[in-house]
PDB file of C-alpha atoms in Angstrom:
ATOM      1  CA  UNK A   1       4.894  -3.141 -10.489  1.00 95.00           C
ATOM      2  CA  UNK A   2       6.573  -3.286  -7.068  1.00 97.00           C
ATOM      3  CA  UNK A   3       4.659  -2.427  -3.700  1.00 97.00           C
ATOM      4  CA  UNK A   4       7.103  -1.178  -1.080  1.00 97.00           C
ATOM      5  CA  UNK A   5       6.557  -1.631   2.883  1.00 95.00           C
ATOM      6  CA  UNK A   6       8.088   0.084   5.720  1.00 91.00           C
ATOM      7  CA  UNK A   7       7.970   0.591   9.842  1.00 88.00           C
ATOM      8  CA  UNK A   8       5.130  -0.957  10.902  1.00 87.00           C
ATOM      9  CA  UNK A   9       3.452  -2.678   8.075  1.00 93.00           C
ATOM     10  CA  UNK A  10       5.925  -5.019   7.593  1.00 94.00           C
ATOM     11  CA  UNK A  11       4.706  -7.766  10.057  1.00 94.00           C
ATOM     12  CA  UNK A  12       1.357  -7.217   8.145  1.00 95.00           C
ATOM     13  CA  UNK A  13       3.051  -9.242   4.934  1.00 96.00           C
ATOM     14  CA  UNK A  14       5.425 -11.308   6.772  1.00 95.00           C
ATOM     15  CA  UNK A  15       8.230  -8.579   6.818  1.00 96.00           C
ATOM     16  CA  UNK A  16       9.027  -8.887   2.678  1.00 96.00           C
ATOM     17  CA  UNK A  17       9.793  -5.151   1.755  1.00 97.00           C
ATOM     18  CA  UNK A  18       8.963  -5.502  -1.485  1.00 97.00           C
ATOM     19  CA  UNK A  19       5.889  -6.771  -3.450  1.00 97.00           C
ATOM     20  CA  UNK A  20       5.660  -7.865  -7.239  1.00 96.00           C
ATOM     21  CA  UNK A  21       1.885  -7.607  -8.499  1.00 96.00           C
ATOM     22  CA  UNK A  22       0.315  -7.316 -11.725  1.00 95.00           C
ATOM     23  CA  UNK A  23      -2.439  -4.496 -11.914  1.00 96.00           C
ATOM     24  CA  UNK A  24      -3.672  -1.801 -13.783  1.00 96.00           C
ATOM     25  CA  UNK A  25      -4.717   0.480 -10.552  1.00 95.00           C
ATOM     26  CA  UNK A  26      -3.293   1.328  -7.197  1.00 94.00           C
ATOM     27  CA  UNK A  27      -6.864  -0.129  -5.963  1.00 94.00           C
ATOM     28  CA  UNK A  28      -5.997  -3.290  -7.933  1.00 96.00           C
ATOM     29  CA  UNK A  29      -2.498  -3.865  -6.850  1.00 96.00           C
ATOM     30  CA  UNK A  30      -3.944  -3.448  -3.052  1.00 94.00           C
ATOM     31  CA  UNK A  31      -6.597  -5.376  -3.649  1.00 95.00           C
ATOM     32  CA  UNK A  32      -4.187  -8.496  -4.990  1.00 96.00           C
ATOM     33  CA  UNK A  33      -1.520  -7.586  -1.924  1.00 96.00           C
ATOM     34  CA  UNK A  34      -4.629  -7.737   0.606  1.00 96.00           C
ATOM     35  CA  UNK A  35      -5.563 -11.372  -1.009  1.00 96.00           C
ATOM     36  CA  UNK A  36      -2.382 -12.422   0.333  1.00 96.00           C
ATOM     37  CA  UNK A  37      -1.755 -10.568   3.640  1.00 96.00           C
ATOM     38  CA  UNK A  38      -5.570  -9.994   4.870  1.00 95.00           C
ATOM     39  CA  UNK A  39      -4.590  -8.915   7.827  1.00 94.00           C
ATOM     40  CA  UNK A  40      -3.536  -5.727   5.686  1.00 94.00           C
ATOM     41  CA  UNK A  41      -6.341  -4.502   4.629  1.00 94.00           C
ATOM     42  CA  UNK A  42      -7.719  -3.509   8.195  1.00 92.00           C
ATOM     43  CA  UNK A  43      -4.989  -1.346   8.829  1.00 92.00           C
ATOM     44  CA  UNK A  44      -4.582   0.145   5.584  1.00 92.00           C
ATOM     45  CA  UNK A  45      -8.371   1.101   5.105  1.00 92.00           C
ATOM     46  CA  UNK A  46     -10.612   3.272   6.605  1.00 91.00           C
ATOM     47  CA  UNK A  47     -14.908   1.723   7.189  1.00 90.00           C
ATOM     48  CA  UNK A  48     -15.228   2.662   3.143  1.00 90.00           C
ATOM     49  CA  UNK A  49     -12.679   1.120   1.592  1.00 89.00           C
ATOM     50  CA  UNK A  50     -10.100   4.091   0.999  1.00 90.00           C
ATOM     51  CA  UNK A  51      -6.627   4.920   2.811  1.00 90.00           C
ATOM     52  CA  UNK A  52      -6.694   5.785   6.017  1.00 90.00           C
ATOM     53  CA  UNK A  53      -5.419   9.222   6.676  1.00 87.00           C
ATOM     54  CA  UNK A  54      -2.695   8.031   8.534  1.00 88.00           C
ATOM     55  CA  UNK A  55      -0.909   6.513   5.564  1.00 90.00           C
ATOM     56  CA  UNK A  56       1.021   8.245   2.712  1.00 90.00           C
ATOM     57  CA  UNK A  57       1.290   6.520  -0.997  1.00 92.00           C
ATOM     58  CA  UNK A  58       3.905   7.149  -3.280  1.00 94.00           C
ATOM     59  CA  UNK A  59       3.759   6.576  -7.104  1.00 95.00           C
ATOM     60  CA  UNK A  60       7.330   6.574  -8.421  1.00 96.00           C
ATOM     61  CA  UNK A  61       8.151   9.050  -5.390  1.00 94.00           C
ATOM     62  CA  UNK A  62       5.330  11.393  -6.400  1.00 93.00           C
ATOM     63  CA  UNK A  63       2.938  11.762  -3.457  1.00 91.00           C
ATOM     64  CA  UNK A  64      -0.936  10.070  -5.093  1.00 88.00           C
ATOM     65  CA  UNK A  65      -3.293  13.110  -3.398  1.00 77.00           C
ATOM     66  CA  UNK A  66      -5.852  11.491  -1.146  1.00 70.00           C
ATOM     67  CA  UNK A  67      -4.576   7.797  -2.061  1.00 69.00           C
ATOM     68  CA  UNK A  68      -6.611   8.161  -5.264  1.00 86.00           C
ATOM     69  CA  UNK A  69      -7.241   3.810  -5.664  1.00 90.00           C
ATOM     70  CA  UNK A  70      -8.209   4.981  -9.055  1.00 91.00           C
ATOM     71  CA  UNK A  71      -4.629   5.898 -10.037  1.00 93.00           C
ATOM     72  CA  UNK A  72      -3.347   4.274 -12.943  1.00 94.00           C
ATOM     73  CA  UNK A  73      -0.178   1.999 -12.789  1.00 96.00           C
ATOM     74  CA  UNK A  74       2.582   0.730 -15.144  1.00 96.00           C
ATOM     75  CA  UNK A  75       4.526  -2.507 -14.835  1.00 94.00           C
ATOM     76  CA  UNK A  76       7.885  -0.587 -14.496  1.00 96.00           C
ATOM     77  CA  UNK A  77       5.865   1.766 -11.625  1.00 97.00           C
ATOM     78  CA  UNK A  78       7.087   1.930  -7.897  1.00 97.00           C
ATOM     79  CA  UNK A  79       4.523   2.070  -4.791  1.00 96.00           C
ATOM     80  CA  UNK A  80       5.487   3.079  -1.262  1.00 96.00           C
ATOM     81  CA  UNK A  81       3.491   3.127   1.464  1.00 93.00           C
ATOM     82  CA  UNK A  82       4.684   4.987   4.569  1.00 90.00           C
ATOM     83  CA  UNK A  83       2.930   5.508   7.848  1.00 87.00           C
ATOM     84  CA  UNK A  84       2.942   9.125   9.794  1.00 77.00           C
ATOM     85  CA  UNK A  85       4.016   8.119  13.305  1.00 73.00           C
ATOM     86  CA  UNK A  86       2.653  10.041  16.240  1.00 65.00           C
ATOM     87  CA  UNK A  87       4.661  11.349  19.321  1.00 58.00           C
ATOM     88  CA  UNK A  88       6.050  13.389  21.513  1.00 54.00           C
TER      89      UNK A  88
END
């Protein structure tokens, strides 16, 4: 399947928009992205392991309630993370 980056989590894996990985589980795919780009995972995460709050995920453009890493993924499946950006 294909992970999809945006705004400011590109510099976290060296600015490549897209991502081929291999896994059966949203958790899995991050987990194999995060192998690569560790630097990732800290800003991704929240202390327990899950998405932070501040991040949406995207399953084919459906929205994945609560970033459920249990969600089940298909080869032909497209990710996207986006980030909620603050202002005023």
């Amino acid at each position: 399947m294909t992970l999809c980056f945006s705004g400011l989590l590109l510099r976290l894996v060296d600015y490549q928009r897209t991502i081929e990985v291999d896994a059966a589980t949203l958790g899995e795919a991050l987990d194999q992205v995060e192998g690569r780009h560790p630097r990732l995972r800290t800003v991704l995460r929240d202390g327990e392991g899950g998405i932070r709050r501040s991040h949406r995920v995207f399953v084919n453009g459906e929205l994945v309630g609560a970033a459920d890493l249990a969600t089940p993924l298909a080869d032909s499946d497209s990710v996207e993370f986006l980030t909620a950006i603050a202002g005023g």
